[in-house]
JSON list of C-alpha atoms in Angstrom, two decimals:
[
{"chain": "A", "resi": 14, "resn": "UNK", "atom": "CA", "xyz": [218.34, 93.17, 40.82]},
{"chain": "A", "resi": 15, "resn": "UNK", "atom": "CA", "xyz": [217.45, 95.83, 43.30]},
{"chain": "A", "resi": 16, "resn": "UNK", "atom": "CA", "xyz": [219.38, 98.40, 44.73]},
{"chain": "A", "resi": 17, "resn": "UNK", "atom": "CA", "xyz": [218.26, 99.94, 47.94]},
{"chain": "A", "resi": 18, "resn": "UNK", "atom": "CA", "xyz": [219.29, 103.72, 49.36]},
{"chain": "A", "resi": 19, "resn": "UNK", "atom": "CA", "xyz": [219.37, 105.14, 52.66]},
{"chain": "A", "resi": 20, "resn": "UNK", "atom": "CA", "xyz": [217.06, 108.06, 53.14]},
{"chain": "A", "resi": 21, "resn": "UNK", "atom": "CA", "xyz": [217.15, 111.30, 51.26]},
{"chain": "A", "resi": 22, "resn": "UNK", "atom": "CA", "xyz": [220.96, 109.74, 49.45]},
{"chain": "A", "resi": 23, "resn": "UNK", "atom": "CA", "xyz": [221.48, 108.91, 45.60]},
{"chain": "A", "resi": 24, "resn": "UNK", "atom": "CA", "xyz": [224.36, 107.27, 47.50]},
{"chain": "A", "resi": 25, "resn": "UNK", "atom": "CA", "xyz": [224.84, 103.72, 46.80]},
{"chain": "A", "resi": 26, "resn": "UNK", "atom": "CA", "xyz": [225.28, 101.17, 49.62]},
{"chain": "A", "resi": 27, "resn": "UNK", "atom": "CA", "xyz": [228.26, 99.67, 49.53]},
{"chain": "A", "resi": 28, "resn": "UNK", "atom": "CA", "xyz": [226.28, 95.60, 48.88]},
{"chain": "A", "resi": 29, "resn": "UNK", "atom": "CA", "xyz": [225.69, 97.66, 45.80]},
{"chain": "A", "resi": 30, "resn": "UNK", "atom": "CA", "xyz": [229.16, 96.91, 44.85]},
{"chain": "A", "resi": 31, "resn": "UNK", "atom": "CA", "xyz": [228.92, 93.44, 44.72]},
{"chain": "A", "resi": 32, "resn": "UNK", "atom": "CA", "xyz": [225.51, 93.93, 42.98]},
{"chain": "A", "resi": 33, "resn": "UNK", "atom": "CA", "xyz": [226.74, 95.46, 40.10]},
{"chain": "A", "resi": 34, "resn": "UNK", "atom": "CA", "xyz": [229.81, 93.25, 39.51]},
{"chain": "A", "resi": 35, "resn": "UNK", "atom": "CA", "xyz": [227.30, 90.81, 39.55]},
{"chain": "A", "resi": 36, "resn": "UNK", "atom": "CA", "xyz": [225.00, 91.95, 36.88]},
{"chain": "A", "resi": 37, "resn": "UNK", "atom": "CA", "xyz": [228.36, 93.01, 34.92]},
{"chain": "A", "resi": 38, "resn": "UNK", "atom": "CA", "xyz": [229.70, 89.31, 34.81]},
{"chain": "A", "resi": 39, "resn": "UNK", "atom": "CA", "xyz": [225.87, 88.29, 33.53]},
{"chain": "A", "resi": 40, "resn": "UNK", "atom": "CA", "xyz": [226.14, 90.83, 30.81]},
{"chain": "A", "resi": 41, "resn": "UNK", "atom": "CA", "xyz": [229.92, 89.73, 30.28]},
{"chain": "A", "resi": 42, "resn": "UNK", "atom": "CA", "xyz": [228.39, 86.25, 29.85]},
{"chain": "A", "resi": 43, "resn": "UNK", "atom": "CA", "xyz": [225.22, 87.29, 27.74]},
{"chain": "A", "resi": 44, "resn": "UNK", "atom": "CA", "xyz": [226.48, 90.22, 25.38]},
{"chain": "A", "resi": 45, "resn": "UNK", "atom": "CA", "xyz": [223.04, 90.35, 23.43]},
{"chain": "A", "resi": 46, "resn": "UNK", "atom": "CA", "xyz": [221.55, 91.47, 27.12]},
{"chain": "A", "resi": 47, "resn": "UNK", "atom": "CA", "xyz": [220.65, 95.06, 27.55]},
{"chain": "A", "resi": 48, "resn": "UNK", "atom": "CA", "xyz": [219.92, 96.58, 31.26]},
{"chain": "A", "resi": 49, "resn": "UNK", "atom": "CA", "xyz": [217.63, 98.70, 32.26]},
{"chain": "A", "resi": 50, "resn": "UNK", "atom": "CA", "xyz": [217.83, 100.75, 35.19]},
{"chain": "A", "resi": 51, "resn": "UNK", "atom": "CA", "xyz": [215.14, 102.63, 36.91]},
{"chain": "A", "resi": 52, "resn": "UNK", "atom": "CA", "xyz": [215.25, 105.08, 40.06]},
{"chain": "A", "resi": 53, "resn": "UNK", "atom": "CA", "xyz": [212.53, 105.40, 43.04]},
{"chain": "A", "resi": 54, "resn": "UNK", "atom": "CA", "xyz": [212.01, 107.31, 45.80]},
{"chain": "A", "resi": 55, "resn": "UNK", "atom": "CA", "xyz": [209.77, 107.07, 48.39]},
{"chain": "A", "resi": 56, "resn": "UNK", "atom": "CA", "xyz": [206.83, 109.58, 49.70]},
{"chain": "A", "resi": 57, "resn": "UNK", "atom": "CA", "xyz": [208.39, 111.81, 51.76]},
{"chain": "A", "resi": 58, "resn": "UNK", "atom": "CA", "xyz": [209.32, 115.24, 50.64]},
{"chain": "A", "resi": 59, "resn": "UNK", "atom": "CA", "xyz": [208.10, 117.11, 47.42]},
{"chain": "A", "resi": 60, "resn": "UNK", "atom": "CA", "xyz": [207.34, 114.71, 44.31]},
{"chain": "A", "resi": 61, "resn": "UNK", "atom": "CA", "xyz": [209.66, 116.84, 41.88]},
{"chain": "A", "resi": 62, "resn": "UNK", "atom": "CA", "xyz": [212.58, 116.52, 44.65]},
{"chain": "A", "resi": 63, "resn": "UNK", "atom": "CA", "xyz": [212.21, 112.78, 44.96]},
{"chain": "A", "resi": 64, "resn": "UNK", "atom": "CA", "xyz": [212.10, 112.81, 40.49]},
{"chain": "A", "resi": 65, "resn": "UNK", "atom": "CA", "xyz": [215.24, 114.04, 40.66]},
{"chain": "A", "resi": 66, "resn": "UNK", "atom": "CA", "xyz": [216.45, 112.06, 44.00]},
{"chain": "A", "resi": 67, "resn": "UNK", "atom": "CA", "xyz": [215.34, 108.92, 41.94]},
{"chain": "A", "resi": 68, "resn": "UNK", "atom": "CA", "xyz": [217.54, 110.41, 38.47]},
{"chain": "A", "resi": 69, "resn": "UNK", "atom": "CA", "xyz": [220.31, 110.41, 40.43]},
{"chain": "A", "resi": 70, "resn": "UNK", "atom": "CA", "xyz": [220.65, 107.31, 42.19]},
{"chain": "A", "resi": 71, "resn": "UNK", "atom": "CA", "xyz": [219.72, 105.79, 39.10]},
{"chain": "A", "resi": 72, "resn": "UNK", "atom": "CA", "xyz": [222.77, 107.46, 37.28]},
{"chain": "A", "resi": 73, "resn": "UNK", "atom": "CA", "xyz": [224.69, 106.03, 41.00]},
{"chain": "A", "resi": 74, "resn": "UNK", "atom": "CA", "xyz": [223.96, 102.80, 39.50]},
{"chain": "A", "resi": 75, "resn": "UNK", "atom": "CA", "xyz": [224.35, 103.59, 35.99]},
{"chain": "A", "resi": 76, "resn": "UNK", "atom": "CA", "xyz": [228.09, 104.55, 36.64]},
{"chain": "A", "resi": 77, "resn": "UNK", "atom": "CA", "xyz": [228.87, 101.57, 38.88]},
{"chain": "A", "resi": 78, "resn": "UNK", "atom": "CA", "xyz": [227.67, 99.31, 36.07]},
{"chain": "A", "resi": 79, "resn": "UNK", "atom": "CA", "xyz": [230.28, 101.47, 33.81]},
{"chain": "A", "resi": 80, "resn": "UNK", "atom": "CA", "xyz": [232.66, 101.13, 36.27]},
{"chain": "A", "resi": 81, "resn": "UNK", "atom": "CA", "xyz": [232.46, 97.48, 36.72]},
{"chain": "A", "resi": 82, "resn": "UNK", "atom": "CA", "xyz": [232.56, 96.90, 32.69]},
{"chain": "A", "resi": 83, "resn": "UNK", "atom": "CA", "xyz": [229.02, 97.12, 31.73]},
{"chain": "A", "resi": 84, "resn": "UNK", "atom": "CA", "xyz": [229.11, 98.92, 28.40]},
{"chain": "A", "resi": 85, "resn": "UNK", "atom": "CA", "xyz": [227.39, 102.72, 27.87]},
{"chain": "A", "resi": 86, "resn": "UNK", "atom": "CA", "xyz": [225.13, 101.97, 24.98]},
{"chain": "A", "resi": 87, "resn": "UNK", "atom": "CA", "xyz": [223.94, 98.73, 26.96]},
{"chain": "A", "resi": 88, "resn": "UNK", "atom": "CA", "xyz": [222.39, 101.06, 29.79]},
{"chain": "A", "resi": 89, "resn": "UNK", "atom": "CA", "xyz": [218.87, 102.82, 29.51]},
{"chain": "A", "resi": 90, "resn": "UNK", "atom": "CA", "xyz": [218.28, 104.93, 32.53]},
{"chain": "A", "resi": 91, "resn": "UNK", "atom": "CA", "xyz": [214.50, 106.35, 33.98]},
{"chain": "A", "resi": 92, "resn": "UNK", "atom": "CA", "xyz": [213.51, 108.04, 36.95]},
{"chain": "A", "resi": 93, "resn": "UNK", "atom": "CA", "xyz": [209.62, 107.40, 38.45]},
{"chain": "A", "resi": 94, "resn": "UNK", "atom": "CA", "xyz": [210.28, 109.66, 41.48]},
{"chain": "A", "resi": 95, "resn": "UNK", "atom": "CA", "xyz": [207.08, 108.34, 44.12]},
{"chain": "A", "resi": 96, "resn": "UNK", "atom": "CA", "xyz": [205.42, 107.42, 41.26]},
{"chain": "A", "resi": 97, "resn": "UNK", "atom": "CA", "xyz": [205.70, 103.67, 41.20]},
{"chain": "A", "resi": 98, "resn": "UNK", "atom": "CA", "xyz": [206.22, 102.49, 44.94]},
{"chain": "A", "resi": 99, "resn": "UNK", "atom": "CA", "xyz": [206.75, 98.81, 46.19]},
{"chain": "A", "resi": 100, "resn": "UNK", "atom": "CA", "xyz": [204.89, 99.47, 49.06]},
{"chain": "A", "resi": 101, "resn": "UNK", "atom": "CA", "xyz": [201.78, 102.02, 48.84]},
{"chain": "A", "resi": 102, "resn": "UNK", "atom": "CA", "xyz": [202.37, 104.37, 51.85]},
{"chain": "A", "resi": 103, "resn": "UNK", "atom": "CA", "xyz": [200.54, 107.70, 52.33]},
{"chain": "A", "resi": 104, "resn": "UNK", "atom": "CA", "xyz": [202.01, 111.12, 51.15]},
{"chain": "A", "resi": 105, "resn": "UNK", "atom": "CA", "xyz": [205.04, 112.49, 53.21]},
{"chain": "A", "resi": 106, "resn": "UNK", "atom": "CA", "xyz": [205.81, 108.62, 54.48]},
{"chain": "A", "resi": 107, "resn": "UNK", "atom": "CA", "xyz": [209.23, 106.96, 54.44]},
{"chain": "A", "resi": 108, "resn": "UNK", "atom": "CA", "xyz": [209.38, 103.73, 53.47]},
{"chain": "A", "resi": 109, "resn": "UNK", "atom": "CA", "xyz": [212.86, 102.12, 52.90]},
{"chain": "A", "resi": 110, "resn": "UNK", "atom": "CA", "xyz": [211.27, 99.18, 50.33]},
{"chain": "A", "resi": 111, "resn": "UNK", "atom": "CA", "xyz": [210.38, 102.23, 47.68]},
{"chain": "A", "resi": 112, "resn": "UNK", "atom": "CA", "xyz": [214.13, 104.04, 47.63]},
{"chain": "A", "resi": 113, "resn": "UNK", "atom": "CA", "xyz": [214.82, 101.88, 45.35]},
{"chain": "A", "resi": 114, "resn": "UNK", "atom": "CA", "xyz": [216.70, 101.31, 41.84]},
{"chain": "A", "resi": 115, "resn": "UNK", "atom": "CA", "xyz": [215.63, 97.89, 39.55]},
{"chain": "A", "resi": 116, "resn": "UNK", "atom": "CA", "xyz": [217.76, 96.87, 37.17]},
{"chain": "A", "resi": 117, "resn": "UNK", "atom": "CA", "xyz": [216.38, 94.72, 34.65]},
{"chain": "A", "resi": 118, "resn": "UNK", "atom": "CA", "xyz": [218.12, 92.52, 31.96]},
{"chain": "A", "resi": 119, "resn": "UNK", "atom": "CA", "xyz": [216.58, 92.02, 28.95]}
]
């Protein structure tokens, strides 16, 4: 599941909602699961700004998993900044595809 962000926000859209009750009700369903969830940024601004741009929408996420049931100690959280886009862009470019967090069941 993917969770997209406006630009220069860790703010969560408000789909995002409906997202993460979503992936709480699969984990309800499938205890064994474990998520991981990973934050993105794109390539505009400085590349240890968007690391910590992409932490903290990542925690956004993190939380509204928590909030929607999804046990702690089910949740792994990373942050890969502009490291890892979806779409290759050059330096300094804005690219709403790679302000991203995944969230992966596994």
């Amino acid at each position: 599941v993917t969770f997209y962000f406006g630009f220069d926000t860790p703010t969560m859209r408000p789909e995002g909602i409906n997202k993460a009750d979503k992936v709480a009700s699969i984990i309800e369903q499938n205890p064994d699961l474990a998520v991981s969830v990973t934050g993105h940024a794109d390539r505009a601004g400085p590349a240890d700004y968007n690391r910590t741009l992409s932490l903290k929408r990542a925690e956004n996420v993190r939380d509204a998993l928590q909030a929607q049931g999804v046990p702690a100690d089910k949740i792994s959280v990373a942050a890969r900044g502009e490291s890892q886009p979806a779409v290759a862009t050059g330096d300094g470019v804005r690219e709403q595809e790679n302000r991203r967090v995944e969230v992966v069941l596994q």
